[in-house]
PDB file of C-alpha atoms and ligand atoms in Angstrom:
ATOM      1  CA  UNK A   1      -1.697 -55.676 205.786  1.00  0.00           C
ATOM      2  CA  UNK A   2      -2.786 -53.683 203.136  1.00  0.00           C
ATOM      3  CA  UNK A   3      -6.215 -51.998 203.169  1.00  0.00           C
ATOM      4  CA  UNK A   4      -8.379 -51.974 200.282  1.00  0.00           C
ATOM      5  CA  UNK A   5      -9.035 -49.095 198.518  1.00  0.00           C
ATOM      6  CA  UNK A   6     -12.510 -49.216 196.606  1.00  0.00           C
ATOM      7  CA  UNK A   7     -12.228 -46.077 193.802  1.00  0.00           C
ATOM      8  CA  UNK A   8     -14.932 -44.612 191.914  1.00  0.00           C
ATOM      9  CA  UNK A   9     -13.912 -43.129 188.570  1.00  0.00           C
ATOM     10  CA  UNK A  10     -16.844 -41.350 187.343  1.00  0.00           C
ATOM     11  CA  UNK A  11     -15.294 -40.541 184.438  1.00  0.00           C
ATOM     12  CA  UNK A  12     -17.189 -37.308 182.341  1.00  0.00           C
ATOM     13  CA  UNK A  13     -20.814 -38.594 183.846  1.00  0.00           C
ATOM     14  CA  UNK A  14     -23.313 -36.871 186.095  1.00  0.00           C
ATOM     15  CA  UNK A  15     -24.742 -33.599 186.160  1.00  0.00           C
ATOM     16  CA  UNK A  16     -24.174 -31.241 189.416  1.00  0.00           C
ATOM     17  CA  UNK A  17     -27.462 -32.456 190.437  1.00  0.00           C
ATOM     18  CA  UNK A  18     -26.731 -35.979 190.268  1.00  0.00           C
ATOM     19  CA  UNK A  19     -22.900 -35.745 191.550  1.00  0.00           C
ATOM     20  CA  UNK A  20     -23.975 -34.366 194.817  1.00  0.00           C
ATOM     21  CA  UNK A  21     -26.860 -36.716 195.246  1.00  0.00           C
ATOM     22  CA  UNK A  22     -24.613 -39.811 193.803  1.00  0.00           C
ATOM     23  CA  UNK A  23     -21.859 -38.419 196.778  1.00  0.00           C
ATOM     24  CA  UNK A  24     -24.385 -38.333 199.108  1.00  0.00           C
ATOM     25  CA  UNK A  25     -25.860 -41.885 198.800  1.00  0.00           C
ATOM     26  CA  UNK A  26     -22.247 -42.936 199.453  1.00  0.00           C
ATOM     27  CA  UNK A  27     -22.049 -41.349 202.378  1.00  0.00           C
ATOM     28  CA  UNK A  28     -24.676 -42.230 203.769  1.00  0.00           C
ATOM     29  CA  UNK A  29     -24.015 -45.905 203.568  1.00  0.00           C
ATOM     30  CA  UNK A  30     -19.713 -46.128 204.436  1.00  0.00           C
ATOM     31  CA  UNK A  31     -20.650 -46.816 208.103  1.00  0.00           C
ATOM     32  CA  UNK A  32     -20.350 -50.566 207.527  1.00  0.00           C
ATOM     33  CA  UNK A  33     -17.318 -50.062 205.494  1.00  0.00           C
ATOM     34  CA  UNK A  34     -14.481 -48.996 208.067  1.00  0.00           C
ATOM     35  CA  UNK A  35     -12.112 -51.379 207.241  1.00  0.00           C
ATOM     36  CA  UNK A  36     -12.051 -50.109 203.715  1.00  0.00           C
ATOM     37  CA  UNK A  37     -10.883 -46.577 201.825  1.00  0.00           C
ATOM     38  CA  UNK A  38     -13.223 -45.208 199.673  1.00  0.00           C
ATOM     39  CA  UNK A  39     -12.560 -43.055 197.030  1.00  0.00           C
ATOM     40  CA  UNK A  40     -14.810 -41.005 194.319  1.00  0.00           C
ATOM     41  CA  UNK A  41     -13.163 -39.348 191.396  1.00  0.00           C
ATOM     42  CA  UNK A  42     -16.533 -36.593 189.840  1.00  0.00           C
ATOM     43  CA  UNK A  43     -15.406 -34.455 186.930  1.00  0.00           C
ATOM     44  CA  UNK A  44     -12.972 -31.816 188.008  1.00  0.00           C
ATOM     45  CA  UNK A  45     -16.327 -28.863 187.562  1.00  0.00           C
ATOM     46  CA  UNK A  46     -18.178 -30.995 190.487  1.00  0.00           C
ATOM     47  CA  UNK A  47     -14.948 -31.539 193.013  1.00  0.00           C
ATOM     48  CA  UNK A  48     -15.583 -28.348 194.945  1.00  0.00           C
ATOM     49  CA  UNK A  49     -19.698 -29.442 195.473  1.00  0.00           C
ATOM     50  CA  UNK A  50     -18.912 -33.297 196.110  1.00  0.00           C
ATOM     51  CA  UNK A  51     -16.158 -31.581 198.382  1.00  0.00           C
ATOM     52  CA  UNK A  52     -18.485 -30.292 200.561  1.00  0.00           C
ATOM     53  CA  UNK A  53     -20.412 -33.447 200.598  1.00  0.00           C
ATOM     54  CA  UNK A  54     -17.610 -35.877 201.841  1.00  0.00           C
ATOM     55  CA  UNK A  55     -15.780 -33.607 204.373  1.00  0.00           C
ATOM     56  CA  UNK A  56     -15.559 -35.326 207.647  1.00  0.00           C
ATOM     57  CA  UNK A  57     -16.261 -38.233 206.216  1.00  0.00           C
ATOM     58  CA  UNK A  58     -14.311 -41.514 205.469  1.00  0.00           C
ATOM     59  CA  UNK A  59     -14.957 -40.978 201.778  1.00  0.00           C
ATOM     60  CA  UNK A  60     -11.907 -39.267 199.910  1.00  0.00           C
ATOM     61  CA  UNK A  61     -11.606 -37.425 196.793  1.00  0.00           C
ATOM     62  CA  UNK A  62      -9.795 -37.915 193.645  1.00  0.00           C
ATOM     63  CA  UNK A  63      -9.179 -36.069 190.393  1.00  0.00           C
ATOM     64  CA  UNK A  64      -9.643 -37.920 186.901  1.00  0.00           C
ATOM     65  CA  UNK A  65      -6.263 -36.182 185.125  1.00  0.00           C
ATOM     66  CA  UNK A  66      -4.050 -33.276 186.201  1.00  0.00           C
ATOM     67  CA  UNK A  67      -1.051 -31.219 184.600  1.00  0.00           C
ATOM     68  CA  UNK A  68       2.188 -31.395 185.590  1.00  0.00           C
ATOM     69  CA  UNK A  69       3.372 -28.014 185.700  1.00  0.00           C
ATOM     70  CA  UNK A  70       2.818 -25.652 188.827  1.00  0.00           C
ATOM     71  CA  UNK A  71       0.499 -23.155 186.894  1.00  0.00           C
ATOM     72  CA  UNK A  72       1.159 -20.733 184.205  1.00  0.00           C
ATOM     73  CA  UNK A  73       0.014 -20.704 180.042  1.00  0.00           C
ATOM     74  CA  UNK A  74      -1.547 -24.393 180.470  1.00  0.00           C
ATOM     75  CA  UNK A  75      -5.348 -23.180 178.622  1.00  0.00           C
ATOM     76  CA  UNK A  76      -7.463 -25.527 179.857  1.00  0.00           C
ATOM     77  CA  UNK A  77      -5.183 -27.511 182.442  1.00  0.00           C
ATOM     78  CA  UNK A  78      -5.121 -27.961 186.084  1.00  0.00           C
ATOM     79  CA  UNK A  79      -2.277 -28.358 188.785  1.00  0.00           C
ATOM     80  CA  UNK A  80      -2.042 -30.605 191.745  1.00  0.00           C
ATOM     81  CA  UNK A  81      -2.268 -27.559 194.245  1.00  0.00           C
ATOM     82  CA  UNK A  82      -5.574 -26.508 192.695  1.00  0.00           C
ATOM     83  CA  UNK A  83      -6.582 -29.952 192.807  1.00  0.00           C
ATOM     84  CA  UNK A  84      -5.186 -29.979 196.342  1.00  0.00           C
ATOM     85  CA  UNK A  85      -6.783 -26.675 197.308  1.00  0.00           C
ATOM     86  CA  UNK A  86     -10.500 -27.947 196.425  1.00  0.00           C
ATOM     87  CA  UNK A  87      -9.957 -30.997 198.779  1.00  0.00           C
ATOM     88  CA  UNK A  88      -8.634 -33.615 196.478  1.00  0.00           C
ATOM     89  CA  UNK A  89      -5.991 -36.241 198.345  1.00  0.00           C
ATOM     90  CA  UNK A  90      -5.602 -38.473 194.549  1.00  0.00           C
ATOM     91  CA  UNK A  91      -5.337 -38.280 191.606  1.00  0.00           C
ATOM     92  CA  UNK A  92      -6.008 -41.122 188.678  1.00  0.00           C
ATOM     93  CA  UNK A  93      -3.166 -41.019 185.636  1.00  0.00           C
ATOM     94  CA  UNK A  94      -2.887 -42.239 182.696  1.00  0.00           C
ATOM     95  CA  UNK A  95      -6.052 -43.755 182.422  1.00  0.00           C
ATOM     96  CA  UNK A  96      -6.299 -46.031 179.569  1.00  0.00           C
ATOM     97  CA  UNK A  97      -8.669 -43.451 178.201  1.00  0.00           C
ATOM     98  CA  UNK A  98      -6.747 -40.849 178.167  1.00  0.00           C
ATOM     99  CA  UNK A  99      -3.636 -42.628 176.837  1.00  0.00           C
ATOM    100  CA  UNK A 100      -5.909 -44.216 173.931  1.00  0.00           C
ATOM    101  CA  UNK A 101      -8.241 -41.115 173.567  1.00  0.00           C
ATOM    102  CA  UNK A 102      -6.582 -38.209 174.167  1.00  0.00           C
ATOM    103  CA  UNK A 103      -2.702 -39.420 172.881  1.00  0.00           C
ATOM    104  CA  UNK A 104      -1.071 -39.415 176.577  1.00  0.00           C
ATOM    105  CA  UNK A 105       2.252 -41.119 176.775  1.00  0.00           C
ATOM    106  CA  UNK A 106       4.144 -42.841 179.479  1.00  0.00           C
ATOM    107  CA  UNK A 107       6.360 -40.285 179.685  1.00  0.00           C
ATOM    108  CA  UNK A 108       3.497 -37.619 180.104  1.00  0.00           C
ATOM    109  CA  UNK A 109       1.945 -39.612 182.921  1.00  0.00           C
ATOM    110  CA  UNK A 110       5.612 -40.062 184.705  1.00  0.00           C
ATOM    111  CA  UNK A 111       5.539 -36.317 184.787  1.00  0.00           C
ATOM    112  CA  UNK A 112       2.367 -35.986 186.140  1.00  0.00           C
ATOM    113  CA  UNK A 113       3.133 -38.458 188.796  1.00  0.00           C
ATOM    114  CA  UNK A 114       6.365 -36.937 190.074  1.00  0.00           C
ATOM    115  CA  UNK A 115       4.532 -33.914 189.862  1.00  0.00           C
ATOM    116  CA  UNK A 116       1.592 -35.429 191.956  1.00  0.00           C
ATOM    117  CA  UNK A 117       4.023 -37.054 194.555  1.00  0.00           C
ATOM    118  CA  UNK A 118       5.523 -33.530 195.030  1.00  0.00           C
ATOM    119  CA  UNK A 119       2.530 -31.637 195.415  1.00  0.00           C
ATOM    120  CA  UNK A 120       1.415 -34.368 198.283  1.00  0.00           C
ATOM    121  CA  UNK A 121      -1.336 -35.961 196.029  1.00  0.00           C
ATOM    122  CA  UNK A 122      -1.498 -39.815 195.781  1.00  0.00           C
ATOM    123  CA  UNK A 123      -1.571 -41.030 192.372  1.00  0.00           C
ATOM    124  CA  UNK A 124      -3.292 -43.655 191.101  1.00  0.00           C
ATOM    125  CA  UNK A 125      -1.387 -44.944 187.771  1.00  0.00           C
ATOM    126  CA  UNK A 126      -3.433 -46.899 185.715  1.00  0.00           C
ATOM    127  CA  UNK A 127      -1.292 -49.556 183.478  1.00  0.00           C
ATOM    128  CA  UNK A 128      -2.737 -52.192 180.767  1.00  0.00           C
ATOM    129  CA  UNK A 129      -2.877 -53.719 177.460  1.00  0.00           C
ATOM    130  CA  UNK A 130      -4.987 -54.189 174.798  1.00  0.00           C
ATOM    131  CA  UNK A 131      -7.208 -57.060 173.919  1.00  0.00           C
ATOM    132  CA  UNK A 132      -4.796 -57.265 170.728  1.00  0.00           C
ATOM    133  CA  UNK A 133      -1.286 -57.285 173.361  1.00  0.00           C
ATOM    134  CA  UNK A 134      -2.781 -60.128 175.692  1.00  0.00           C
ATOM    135  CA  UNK A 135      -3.903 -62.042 172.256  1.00  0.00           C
ATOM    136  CA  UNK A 136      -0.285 -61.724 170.954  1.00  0.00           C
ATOM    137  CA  UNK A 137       0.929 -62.869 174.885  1.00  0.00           C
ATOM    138  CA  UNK A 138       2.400 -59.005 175.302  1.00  0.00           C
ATOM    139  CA  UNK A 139       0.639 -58.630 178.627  1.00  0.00           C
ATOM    140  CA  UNK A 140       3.520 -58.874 180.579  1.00  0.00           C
ATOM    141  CA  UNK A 141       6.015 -56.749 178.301  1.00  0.00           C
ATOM    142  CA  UNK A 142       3.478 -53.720 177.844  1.00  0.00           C
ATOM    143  CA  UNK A 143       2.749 -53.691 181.510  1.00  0.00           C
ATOM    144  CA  UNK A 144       6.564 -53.683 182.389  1.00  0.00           C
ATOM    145  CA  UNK A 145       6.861 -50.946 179.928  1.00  0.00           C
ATOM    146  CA  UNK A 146       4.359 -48.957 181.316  1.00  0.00           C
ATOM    147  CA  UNK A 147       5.307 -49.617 184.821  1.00  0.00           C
ATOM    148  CA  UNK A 148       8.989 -48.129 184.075  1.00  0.00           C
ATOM    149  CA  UNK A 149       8.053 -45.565 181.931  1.00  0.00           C
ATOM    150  CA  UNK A 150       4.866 -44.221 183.718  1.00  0.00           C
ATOM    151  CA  UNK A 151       7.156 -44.642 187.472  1.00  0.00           C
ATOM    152  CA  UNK A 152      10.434 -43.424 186.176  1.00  0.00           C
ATOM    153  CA  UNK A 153      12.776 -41.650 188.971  1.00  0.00           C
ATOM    154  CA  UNK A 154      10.167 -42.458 192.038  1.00  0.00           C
ATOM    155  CA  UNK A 155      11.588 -43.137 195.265  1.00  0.00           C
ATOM    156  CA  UNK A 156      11.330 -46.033 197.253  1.00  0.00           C
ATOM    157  CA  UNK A 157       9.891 -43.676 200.093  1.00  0.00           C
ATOM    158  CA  UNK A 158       8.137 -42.159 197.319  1.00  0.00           C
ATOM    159  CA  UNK A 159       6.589 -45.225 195.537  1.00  0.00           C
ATOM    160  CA  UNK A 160       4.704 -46.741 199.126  1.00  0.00           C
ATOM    161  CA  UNK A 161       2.449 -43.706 198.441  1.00  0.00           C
ATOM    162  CA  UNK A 162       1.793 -44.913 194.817  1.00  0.00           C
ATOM    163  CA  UNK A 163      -1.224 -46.935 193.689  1.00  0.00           C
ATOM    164  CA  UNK A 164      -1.395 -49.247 191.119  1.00  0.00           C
ATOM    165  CA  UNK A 165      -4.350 -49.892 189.098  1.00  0.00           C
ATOM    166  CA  UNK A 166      -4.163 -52.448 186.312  1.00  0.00           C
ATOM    167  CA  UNK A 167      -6.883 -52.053 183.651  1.00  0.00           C
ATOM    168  CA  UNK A 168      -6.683 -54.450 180.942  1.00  0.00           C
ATOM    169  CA  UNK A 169      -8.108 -52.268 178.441  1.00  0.00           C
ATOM    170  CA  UNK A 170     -10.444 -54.972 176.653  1.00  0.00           C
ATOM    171  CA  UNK A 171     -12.364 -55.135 180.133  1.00  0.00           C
ATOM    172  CA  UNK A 172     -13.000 -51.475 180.363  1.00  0.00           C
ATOM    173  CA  UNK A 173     -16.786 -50.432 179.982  1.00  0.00           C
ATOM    174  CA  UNK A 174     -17.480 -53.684 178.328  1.00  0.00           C
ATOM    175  CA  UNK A 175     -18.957 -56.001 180.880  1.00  0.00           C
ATOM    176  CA  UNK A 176     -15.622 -58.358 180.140  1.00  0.00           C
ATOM    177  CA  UNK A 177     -14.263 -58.962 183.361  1.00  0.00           C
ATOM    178  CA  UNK A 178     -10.949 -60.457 184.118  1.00  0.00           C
ATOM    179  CA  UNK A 179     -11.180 -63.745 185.263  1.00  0.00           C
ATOM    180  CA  UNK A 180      -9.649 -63.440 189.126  1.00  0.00           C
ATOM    181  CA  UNK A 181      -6.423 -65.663 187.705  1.00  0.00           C
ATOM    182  CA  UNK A 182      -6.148 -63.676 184.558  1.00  0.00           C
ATOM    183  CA  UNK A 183      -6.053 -60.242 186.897  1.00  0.00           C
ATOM    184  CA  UNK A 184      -3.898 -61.832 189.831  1.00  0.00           C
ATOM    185  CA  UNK A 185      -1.549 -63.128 187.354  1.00  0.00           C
ATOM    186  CA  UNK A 186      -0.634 -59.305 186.544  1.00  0.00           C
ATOM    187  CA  UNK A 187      -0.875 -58.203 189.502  1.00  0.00           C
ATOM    188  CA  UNK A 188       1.857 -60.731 190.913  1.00  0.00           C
ATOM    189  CA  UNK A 189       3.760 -59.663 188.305  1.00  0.00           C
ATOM    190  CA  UNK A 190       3.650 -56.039 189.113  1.00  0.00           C
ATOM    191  CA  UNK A 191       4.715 -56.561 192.521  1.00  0.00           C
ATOM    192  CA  UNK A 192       7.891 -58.644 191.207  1.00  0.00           C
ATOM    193  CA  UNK A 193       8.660 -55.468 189.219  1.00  0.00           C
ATOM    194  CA  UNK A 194       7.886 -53.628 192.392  1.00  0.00           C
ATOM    195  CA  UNK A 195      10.513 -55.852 194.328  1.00  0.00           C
ATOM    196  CA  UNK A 196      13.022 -55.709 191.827  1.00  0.00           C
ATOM    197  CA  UNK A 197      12.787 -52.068 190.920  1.00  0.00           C
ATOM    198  CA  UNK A 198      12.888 -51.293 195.167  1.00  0.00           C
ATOM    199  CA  UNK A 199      12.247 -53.635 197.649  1.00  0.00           C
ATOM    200  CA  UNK A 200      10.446 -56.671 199.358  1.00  0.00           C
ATOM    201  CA  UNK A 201       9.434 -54.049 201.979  1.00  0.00           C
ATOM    202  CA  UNK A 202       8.656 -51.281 200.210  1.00  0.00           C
ATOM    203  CA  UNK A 203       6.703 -54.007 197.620  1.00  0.00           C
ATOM    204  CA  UNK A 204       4.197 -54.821 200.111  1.00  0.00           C
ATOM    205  CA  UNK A 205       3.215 -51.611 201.044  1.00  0.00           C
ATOM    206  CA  UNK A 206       2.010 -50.617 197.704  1.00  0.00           C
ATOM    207  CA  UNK A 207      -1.601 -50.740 197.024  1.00  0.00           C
ATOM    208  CA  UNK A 208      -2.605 -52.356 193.125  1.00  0.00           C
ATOM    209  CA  UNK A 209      -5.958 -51.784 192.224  1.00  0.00           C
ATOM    210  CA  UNK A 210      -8.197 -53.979 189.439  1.00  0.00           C
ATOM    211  CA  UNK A 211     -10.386 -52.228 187.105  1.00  0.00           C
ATOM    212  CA  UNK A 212     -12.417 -53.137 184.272  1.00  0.00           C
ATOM    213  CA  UNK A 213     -16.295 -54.442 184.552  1.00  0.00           C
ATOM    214  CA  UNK A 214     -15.731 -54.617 188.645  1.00  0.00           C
ATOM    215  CA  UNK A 215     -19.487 -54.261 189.867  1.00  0.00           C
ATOM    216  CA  UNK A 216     -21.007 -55.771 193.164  1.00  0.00           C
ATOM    217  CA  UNK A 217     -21.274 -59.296 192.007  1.00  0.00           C
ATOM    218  CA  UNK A 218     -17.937 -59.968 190.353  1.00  0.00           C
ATOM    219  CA  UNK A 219     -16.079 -57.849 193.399  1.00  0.00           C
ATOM    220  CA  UNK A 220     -16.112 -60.541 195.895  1.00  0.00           C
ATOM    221  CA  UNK A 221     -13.444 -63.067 193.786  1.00  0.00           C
ATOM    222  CA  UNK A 222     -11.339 -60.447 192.538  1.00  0.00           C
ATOM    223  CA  UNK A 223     -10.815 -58.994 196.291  1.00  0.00           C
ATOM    224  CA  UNK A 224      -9.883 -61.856 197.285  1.00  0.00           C
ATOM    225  CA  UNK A 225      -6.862 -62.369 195.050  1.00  0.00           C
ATOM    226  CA  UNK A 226      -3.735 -62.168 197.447  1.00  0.00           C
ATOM    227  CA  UNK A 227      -2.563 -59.525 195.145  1.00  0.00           C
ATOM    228  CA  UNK A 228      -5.663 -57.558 194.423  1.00  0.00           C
ATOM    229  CA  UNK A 229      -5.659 -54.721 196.904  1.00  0.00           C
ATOM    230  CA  UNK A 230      -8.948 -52.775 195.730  1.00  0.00           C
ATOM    231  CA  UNK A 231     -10.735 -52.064 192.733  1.00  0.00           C
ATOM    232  CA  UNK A 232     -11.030 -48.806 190.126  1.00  0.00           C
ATOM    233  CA  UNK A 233     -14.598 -48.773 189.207  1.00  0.00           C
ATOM    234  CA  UNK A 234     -16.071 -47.209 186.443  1.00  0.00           C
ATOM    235  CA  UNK A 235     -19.746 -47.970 185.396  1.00  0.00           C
ATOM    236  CA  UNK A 236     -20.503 -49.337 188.487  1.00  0.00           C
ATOM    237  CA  UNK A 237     -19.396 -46.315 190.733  1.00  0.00           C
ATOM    238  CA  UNK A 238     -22.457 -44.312 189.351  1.00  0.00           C
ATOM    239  CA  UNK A 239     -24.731 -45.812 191.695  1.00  0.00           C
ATOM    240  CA  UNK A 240     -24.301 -45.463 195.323  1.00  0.00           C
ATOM    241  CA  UNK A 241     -25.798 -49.242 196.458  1.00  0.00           C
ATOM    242  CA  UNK A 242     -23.904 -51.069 193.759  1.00  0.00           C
ATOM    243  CA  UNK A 243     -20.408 -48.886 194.358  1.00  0.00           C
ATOM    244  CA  UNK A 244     -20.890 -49.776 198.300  1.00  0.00           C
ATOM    245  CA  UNK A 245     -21.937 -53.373 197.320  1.00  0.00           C
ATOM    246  CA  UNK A 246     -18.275 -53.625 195.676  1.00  0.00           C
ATOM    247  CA  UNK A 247     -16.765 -51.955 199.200  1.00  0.00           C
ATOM    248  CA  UNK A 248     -18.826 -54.938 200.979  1.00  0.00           C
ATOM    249  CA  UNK A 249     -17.022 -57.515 198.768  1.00  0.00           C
ATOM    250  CA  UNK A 250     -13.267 -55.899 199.895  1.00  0.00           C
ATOM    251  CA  UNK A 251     -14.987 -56.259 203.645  1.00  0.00           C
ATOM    252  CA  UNK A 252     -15.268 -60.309 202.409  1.00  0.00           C
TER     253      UNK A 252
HETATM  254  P1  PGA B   1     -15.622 -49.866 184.074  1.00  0.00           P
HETATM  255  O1  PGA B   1     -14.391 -48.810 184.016  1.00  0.00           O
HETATM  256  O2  PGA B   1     -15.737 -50.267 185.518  1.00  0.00           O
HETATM  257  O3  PGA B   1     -16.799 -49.115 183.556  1.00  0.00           O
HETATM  258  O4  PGA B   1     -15.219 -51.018 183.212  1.00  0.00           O
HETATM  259  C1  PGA B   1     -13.250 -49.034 184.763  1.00  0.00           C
HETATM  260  C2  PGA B   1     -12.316 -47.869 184.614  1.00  0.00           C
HETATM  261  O5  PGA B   1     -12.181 -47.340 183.522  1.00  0.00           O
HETATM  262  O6  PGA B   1     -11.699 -47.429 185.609  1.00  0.00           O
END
């Protein structure tokens, strides 16, 4: 059985202030949540203060981005041992905002992730296609390309660490929600390009994530999709009762 993994991405939002409070809300409410991971992902400047906020807890942290390289002339970047030293255990890549935004490839996030995987950090690889792909019926081909490209040379002992997130990009910040066919429809396909690629076995074990809209209300169906193994909130992780009211729909 796979447990579900509830992720908060809050993406370049909060204040100090505000990121310690938000963290501590959570906290304070993941006692009824046990059979669930939760995860919160504050901009990199607030990991070391939310750190201190979720150790000992059941609440891990997660980085937004990270750099491939080990350290060195990389103005502005950060590695996966810094990100490890400050008390992060994942890392999102190749968020559809930084592949659309900021220009990052597939073959920039496969770096990344190898580099992740080596460093010890679980990455969370975040695959999906525009409104104007699924309207010309490319879903499935842009997510296969992004799968291989974005996972190229992982293991098979490597890839049960992976998670998945599929974030179709048209439901991203816009209150446009997958239906829970439209999303389990992907995310069946991604673990037949899981079994091909390595194994029924190995398949199973990995964890594939829907984002896009996901708030308390909406969480419930989605979870419930046989292939649906968490969620990657955005929006809705800002607030501690709502982002624990999506964990209590993954409870069921
Ligand atoms: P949203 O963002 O929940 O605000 O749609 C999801 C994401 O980008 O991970």
């Amino acid at each position: 059985m796979r447990r579900k993994l509830i992720a908060g991405n809050w993406k370049m939002n909060t204040d100090r202030a505000s990121a310690v409070a938000l963290a501590k809300g959570i906290v304070g409410g993941v006692d009824k949540y046990k059979a669930v991971d939760l995860l919160v992902c504050p901009p990199a400047v607030y990991l070391t203060f939310v750190a201190e906020v979720v150790r000992g807890t059941s609440v891990a942290l997660g980085a937004q981005n990270m750099y491939h390289e080990g350290n060195g002339a990389f103005t502005g970047e950060l590695s996966a041992a810094m990100l490890k030293d400050v008390g992060c255990s994942h890392v999102i890549l190749g968020h559809s905002e930084r592949r659309h935004i900021l220009g990052e490839t597939d073959a920039a996030v496969n770096k990344k992730t190898l580099a992740a995987l080596a460093a010890g950090l679980v990455p969370i690889v975040c695959v999906g296609e525009l409104l104007a792909e699924r309207e010309a019926n490319k879903t499935a081909a842009v997510i296969r390309s992004q799968f291989e490209g974005s996972l190229a040379g992982v293991s098979a002992e490597q890839i049960e660490k992976v998670v998945i997130a599929y974030e179709p990009v048209w439901a991203i910040g816009t209150g446009k929600v997958a239906t829970p066919q439209q999303a389990e429809e992907v995310h069946a396909d991604l673990r037949k390009l899981l079994t091909e690629r390595y194994n029924g076995q190995s398949a199973a074990k990995v964890r594939i994530l829907y984002g896009g809209s996901v708030k308390a209300s909406n969480a419930g169906e989605l979870l419930a999709q046989p292939n649906i193994d968490g969620a990657l909130v955005g929006g809705a992780s800002l607030k501690a009762d709502e982002f624990l009211g999506i964990a209590a729909g993954a409870v069921g």
